[in-house]
CSV table of C-alpha atoms and ligand atoms in Angstrom, one decimal:
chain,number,residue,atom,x,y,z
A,1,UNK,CA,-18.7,13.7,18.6
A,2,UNK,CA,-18.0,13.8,14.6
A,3,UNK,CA,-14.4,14.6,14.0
A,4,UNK,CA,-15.6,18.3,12.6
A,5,UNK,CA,-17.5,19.1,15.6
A,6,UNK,CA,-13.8,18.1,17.0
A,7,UNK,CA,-12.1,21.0,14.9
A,8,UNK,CA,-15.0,23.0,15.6
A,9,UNK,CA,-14.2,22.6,19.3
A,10,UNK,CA,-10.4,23.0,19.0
A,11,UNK,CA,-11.1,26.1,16.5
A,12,UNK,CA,-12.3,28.6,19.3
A,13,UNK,CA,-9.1,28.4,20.7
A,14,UNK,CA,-7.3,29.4,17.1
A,15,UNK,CA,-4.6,32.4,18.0
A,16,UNK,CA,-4.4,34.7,14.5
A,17,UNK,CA,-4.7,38.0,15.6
A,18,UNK,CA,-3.6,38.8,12.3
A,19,UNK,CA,-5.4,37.0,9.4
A,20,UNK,CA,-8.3,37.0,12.0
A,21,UNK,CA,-8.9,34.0,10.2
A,22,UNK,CA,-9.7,30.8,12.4
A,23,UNK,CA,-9.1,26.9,11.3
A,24,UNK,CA,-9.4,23.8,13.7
A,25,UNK,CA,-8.3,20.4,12.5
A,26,UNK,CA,-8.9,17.2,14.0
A,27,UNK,CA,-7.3,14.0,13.3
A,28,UNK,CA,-8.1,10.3,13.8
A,29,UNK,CA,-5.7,7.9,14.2
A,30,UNK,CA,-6.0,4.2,12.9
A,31,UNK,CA,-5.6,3.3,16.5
A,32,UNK,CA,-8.6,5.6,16.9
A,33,UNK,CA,-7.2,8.2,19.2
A,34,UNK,CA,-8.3,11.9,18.0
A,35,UNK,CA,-5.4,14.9,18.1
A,36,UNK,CA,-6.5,18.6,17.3
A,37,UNK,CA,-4.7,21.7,16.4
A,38,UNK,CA,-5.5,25.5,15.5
A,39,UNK,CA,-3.6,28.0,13.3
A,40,UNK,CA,-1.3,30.2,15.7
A,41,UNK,CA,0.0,33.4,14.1
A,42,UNK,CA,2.9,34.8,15.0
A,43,UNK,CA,3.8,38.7,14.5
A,44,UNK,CA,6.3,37.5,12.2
A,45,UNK,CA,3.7,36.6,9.8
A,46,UNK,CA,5.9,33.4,8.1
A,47,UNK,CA,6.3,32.0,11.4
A,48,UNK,CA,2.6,31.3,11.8
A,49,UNK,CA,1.4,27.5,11.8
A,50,UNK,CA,-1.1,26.4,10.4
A,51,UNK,CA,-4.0,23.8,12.4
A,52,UNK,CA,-3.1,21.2,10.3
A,53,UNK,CA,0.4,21.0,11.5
A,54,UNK,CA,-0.6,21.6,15.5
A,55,UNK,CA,-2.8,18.5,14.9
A,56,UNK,CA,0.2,16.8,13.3
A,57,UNK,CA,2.7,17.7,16.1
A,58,UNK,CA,-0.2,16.9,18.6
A,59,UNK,CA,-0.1,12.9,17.1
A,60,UNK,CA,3.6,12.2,17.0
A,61,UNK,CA,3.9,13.5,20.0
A,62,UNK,CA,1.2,11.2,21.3
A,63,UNK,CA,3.2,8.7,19.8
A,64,UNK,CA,1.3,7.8,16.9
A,65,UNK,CA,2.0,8.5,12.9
A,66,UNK,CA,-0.7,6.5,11.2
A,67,UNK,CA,-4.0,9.1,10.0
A,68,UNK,CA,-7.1,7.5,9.3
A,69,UNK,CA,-9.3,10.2,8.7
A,70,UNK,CA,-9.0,14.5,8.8
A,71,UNK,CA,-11.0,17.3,9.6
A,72,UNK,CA,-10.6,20.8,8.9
A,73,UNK,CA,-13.1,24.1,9.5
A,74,UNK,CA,-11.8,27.6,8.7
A,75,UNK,CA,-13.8,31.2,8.9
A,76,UNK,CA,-14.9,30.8,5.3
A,77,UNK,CA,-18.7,30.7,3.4
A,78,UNK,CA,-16.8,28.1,1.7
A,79,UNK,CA,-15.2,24.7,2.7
A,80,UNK,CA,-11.1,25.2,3.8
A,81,UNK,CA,-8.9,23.2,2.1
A,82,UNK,CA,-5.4,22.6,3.6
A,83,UNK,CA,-2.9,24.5,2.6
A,84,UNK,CA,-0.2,23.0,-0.1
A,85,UNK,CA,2.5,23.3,2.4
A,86,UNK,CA,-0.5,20.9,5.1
A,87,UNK,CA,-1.1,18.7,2.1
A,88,UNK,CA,2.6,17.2,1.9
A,89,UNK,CA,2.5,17.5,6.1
A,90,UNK,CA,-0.3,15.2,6.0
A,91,UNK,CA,0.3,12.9,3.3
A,92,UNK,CA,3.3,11.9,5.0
A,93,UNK,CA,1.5,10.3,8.0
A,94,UNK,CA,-1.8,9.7,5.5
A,95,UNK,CA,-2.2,7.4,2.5
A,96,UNK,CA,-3.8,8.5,-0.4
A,97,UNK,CA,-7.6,7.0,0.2
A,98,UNK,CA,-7.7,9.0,3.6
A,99,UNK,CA,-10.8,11.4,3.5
A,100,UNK,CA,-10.3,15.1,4.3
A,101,UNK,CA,-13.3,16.8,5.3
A,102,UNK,CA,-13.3,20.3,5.1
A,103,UNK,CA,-16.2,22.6,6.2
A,104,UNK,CA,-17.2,26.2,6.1
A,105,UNK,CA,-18.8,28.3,9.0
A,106,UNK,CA,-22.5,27.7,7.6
A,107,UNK,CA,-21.8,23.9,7.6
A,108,UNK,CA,-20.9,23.4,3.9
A,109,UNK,CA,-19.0,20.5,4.2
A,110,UNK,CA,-16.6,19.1,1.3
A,111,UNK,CA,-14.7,15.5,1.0
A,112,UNK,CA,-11.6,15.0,-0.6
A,113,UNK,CA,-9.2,11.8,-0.5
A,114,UNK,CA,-5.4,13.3,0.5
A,115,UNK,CA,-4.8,11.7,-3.1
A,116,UNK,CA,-7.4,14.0,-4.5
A,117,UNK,CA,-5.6,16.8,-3.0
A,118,UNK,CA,-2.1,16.3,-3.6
A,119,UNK,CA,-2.0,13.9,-6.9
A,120,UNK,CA,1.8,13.2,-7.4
A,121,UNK,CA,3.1,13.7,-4.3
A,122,UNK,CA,6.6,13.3,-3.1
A,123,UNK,CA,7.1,10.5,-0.7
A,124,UNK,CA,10.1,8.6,0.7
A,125,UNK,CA,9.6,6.1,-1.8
A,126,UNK,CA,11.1,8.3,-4.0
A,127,UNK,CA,14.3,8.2,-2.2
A,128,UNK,CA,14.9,4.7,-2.2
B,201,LIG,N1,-4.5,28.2,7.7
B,201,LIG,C1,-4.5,27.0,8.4
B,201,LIG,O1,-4.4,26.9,9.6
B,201,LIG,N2,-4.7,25.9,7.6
B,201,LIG,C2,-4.8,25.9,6.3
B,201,LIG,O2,-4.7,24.8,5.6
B,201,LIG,C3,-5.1,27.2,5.6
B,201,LIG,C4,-4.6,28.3,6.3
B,201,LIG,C5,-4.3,29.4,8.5
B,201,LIG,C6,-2.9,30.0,8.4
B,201,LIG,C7,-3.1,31.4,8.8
B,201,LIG,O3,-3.0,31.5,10.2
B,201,LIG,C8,-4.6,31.7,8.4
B,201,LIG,O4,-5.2,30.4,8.1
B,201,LIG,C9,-4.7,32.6,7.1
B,201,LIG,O5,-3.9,32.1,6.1
């Protein structure tokens, strides 16, 4: 299975009662392990998560922190990019050259790097 038929899979199970608005995301690992997550809303609308980050908690939690590769598919005609708050999130466990492919309901799919996406990003290097 691609990793977008991954999100795909994990996206029926999205909870946003509100937005109404699905994602899936699905992550490979360099080890080669896949992790997915889905938006879940919250009736506190800030509290929502988005899939990125369930996908995110879903790694470390399976005890891995290097991303080779992402996948994202929202309820859009047009490809879903992550968030800006999901870019940081994933640049922290992603190197710039990572590909992010994003794709819309019809199949549109997009590819970014995570560089592409967040040029300039903040990093712990800048805390040394
Ligand atoms: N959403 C994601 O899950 N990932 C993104 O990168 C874009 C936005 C979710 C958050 C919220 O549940 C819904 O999409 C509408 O913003």
């Amino acid at each position: 299975m691609s990793l977008l038929d991954e999100a795909a899979k994990a996206q029926v199970k999205a909870y946003a009662p509100y937005s109404n608005f699905r994602v899936g995301a699905a992550i490979r690992t360099e080890k080669g392990d896949i992790y997915t997550g889905v938006n879940v809303e919250n009736a506190a609308y800030p509290e929502g998560t988005c899939a990125e980050a369930g996908a995110i908690a879903a790694m470390v939690l399976g005890g891995e922190t290097k991303i080779a590769e992402v996948a994202v598919i929202g309820d859009s005609d047009d490809p879903v990019p992550p968030c800006g708050g999901c870019r940081q999130k994933l640049r922290e466990f992603a190197s710039p050259e990572v590909k992010v492919s994003m794709m819309s309901r019809t199949g549109k799919v997009l590819t970014m790097t995570v560089g592409e996406l967040l040029p300039g990003a903040f990093t712990t290097e800048h805390m040394d």
